[in-house]
């Protein structure tokens, strides 16, 4: 089985590559360092430095004898995307140019993943929309033209649904109207341009499914936390990228770093915003099980990829408790909300599908948070307070 991971240098992409490789899959990763370059451009800092993607693959090979093929190229370029299917090499650089054949599964992570990034100004909004839609559209046409049977696993986000005043279903809603009934994509109303680009991505895939019978799984994921996985334990240098800044850091990762450097936990507004979250190890399980049980041809299958829900206040309180237990003085500060969002709202999403496929959740507990504190503490001297909050306003 050949798995192609688009965005394979990223926070989720690199651990996914190792996960599949460890389980005997042929793995190709493609990336253009968009994330790393953006970190440099915006000067956001990282908890620890990372080897290049080629170096990571070389370390993995030395440690396990398993090869991860690396392609460096911008997937907004249609010819680069298509060359991953046709074998006609047109990408910028590859570790091993021999063509592995069309992939049976594609995991599509290659997007700009930050809401604040998408709202820095019109330029970053354009980058987000053009990057995310062009990569997805190029992928859809490449699969249509070269390999219609390939299963696409695309990452969506729970943020596509927004915070409606009704229960959130897994992707679809049956509507009765004037005595007739039909099933539609669940109504979506995002509160950032990044999340809006993800809605548009879902629509592109839904179009491809209806027109050409593509097989697609769309995983509506909540914010992911953590950095260690079984495979990253093979070598210290294989840990995934860890950002704690306002642009690329995710909430739990950020709170832990803030607690460690004595920076008051930045709760936006009232802190009643509720989100579904998951451990990075559960992202790996979800993607793996989605691959094992592919969507049928002509089906857009949607799962809500979260394991539990917390309000921002609850996450801050948990971080405070764990921090204090470990000897840190942790303050919580309610700051003026730079975002336009509901600070208190109804939130009741369904998330049965992935559990039914067999995912065994790693829940967020004081113990699991303590483990993350222990890793972050080792890099305390690298933490830059100036990047933690800059106040990008909606
Ligand atoms: N991390 C989370 O908490 C989270 C939550 C919900 C959804 N998601 C989704 O999961 C996916 C992966 O997120 P992540 O946190 O790993 O982000 P990431 O930025 O770490 O990974 C994305 C990778 O794609 C690459 N990339 C972007 N544009 C590219 C292009 N044009 N050509 C080639 N490579 C390109 C980037 O360089 C990066 O390595 C994204 O689609 C994101 O929307 C993430």
mmCIF file of C-alpha atoms and ligand atoms in Angstrom, residues 6-13 30-36 73-77 108-114 131-132 135 155-158 194 198 201 219-225 241 248 250 278, ligand 1:
data_model
loop_
_atom_site.group_PDB
_atom_site.id
_atom_site.type_symbol
_atom_site.label_atom_id
_atom_site.label_comp_id
_atom_site.label_asym_id
_atom_site.label_seq_id
_atom_site.Cartn_x
_atom_site.Cartn_y
_atom_site.Cartn_z
ATOM 1 C CA UNK A 6 0.526 16.158 1.291
ATOM 2 C CA UNK A 7 1.941 18.562 3.866
ATOM 3 C CA UNK A 8 4.188 15.815 5.247
ATOM 4 C CA UNK A 9 6.561 18.243 6.968
ATOM 5 C CA UNK A 10 3.812 19.687 9.176
ATOM 6 C CA UNK A 11 2.703 19.308 12.776
ATOM 7 C CA UNK A 12 0.425 16.400 11.841
ATOM 8 C CA UNK A 13 2.003 15.376 8.534
ATOM 9 C CA UNK A 30 5.302 16.245 -0.259
ATOM 10 C CA UNK A 31 5.771 19.716 1.183
ATOM 11 C CA UNK A 32 7.101 23.155 0.208
ATOM 12 C CA UNK A 33 8.084 24.341 3.709
ATOM 13 C CA UNK A 34 5.233 26.833 3.677
ATOM 14 C CA UNK A 35 4.800 26.433 7.438
ATOM 15 C CA UNK A 36 8.469 26.782 8.321
ATOM 16 C CA UNK A 73 7.403 21.266 -4.257
ATOM 17 C CA UNK A 74 4.546 23.733 -4.154
ATOM 18 C CA UNK A 75 1.277 21.866 -4.612
ATOM 19 C CA UNK A 76 -0.445 25.035 -5.807
ATOM 20 C CA UNK A 77 1.410 24.232 -9.038
ATOM 21 C CA UNK A 108 -4.257 15.923 2.478
ATOM 22 C CA UNK A 109 -2.862 18.209 5.175
ATOM 23 C CA UNK A 110 -1.190 20.753 2.857
ATOM 24 C CA UNK A 111 -2.950 23.933 3.854
ATOM 25 C CA UNK A 112 -2.416 27.154 5.725
ATOM 26 C CA UNK A 113 -3.914 26.056 9.090
ATOM 27 C CA UNK A 114 -4.198 29.220 11.189
ATOM 28 C CA UNK A 131 -3.175 28.245 -1.146
ATOM 29 C CA UNK A 132 -5.891 26.107 0.403
ATOM 30 C CA UNK A 135 -3.965 22.728 -3.512
ATOM 31 C CA UNK A 155 -8.539 17.359 6.991
ATOM 32 C CA UNK A 156 -11.415 19.663 7.658
ATOM 33 C CA UNK A 157 -12.119 21.442 10.909
ATOM 34 C CA UNK A 158 -14.899 21.596 13.481
ATOM 35 C CA UNK A 194 -9.081 30.144 7.328
ATOM 36 C CA UNK A 198 -11.981 24.835 4.784
ATOM 37 C CA UNK A 201 -12.501 22.817 0.381
ATOM 38 C CA UNK A 219 -12.232 14.692 8.961
ATOM 39 C CA UNK A 220 -13.672 17.649 10.860
ATOM 40 C CA UNK A 221 -10.942 17.986 13.406
ATOM 41 C CA UNK A 222 -10.768 20.086 16.566
ATOM 42 C CA UNK A 223 -7.577 21.690 17.938
ATOM 43 C CA UNK A 224 -4.868 19.059 18.448
ATOM 44 C CA UNK A 225 -2.462 19.055 21.403
ATOM 45 C CA UNK A 241 7.135 21.012 15.032
ATOM 46 C CA UNK A 248 0.456 28.767 14.837
ATOM 47 C CA UNK A 250 -2.912 25.521 19.391
ATOM 48 C CA UNK A 278 -7.855 15.649 20.666
HETATM 49 N N1 LIG B 1 -3.357 21.183 14.094
HETATM 50 C C1 LIG B 1 -4.634 21.312 14.418
HETATM 51 O O1 LIG B 1 -5.007 21.499 15.583
HETATM 52 C C2 LIG B 1 -5.693 21.196 13.342
HETATM 53 C C3 LIG B 1 -7.038 21.226 13.719
HETATM 54 C C4 LIG B 1 -8.024 21.099 12.736
HETATM 55 C C5 LIG B 1 -7.654 20.945 11.415
HETATM 56 N N2 LIG B 1 -6.348 20.933 11.067
HETATM 57 C C6 LIG B 1 -6.013 20.743 9.638
HETATM 58 O O2 LIG B 1 -5.046 19.731 9.530
HETATM 59 C C7 LIG B 1 -4.143 20.016 8.452
HETATM 60 C C8 LIG B 1 -2.721 19.952 8.955
HETATM 61 O O3 LIG B 1 -2.572 20.886 10.018
HETATM 62 P P1 LIG B 1 -1.184 21.073 10.759
HETATM 63 O O4 LIG B 1 -1.493 21.585 12.109
HETATM 64 O O5 LIG B 1 -0.359 19.860 10.593
HETATM 65 O O6 LIG B 1 -0.582 22.272 9.911
HETATM 66 P P2 LIG B 1 0.913 22.468 9.380
HETATM 67 O O7 LIG B 1 1.025 23.855 8.884
HETATM 68 O O8 LIG B 1 1.890 22.057 10.410
HETATM 69 O O9 LIG B 1 0.976 21.431 8.184
HETATM 70 C C9 LIG B 1 0.608 21.714 6.873
HETATM 71 C C10 LIG B 1 1.803 21.399 5.995
HETATM 72 O O10 LIG B 1 1.416 21.635 4.635
HETATM 73 C C11 LIG B 1 2.453 22.303 3.979
HETATM 74 N N3 LIG B 1 1.896 23.088 2.884
HETATM 75 C C12 LIG B 1 1.026 24.132 2.967
HETATM 76 N N4 LIG B 1 0.780 24.617 1.742
HETATM 77 C C13 LIG B 1 1.490 23.864 0.868
HETATM 78 C C14 LIG B 1 1.662 23.902 -0.535
HETATM 79 N N5 LIG B 1 1.084 24.831 -1.294
HETATM 80 N N6 LIG B 1 2.466 22.971 -1.119
HETATM 81 C C15 LIG B 1 3.097 22.034 -0.346
HETATM 82 N N7 LIG B 1 2.981 21.968 0.987
HETATM 83 C C16 LIG B 1 2.180 22.879 1.591
HETATM 84 C C17 LIG B 1 3.100 23.174 5.057
HETATM 85 O O11 LIG B 1 4.434 23.536 4.751
HETATM 86 C C18 LIG B 1 3.001 22.290 6.293
HETATM 87 O O12 LIG B 1 4.160 21.514 6.467
HETATM 88 C C19 LIG B 1 -4.559 21.367 7.901
HETATM 89 O O13 LIG B 1 -5.359 21.161 6.768
HETATM 90 C C20 LIG B 1 -5.389 21.973 9.011
HETATM 91 O O14 LIG B 1 -6.365 22.825 8.486
HETATM 92 C C21 LIG B 1 -5.354 21.056 12.002
#
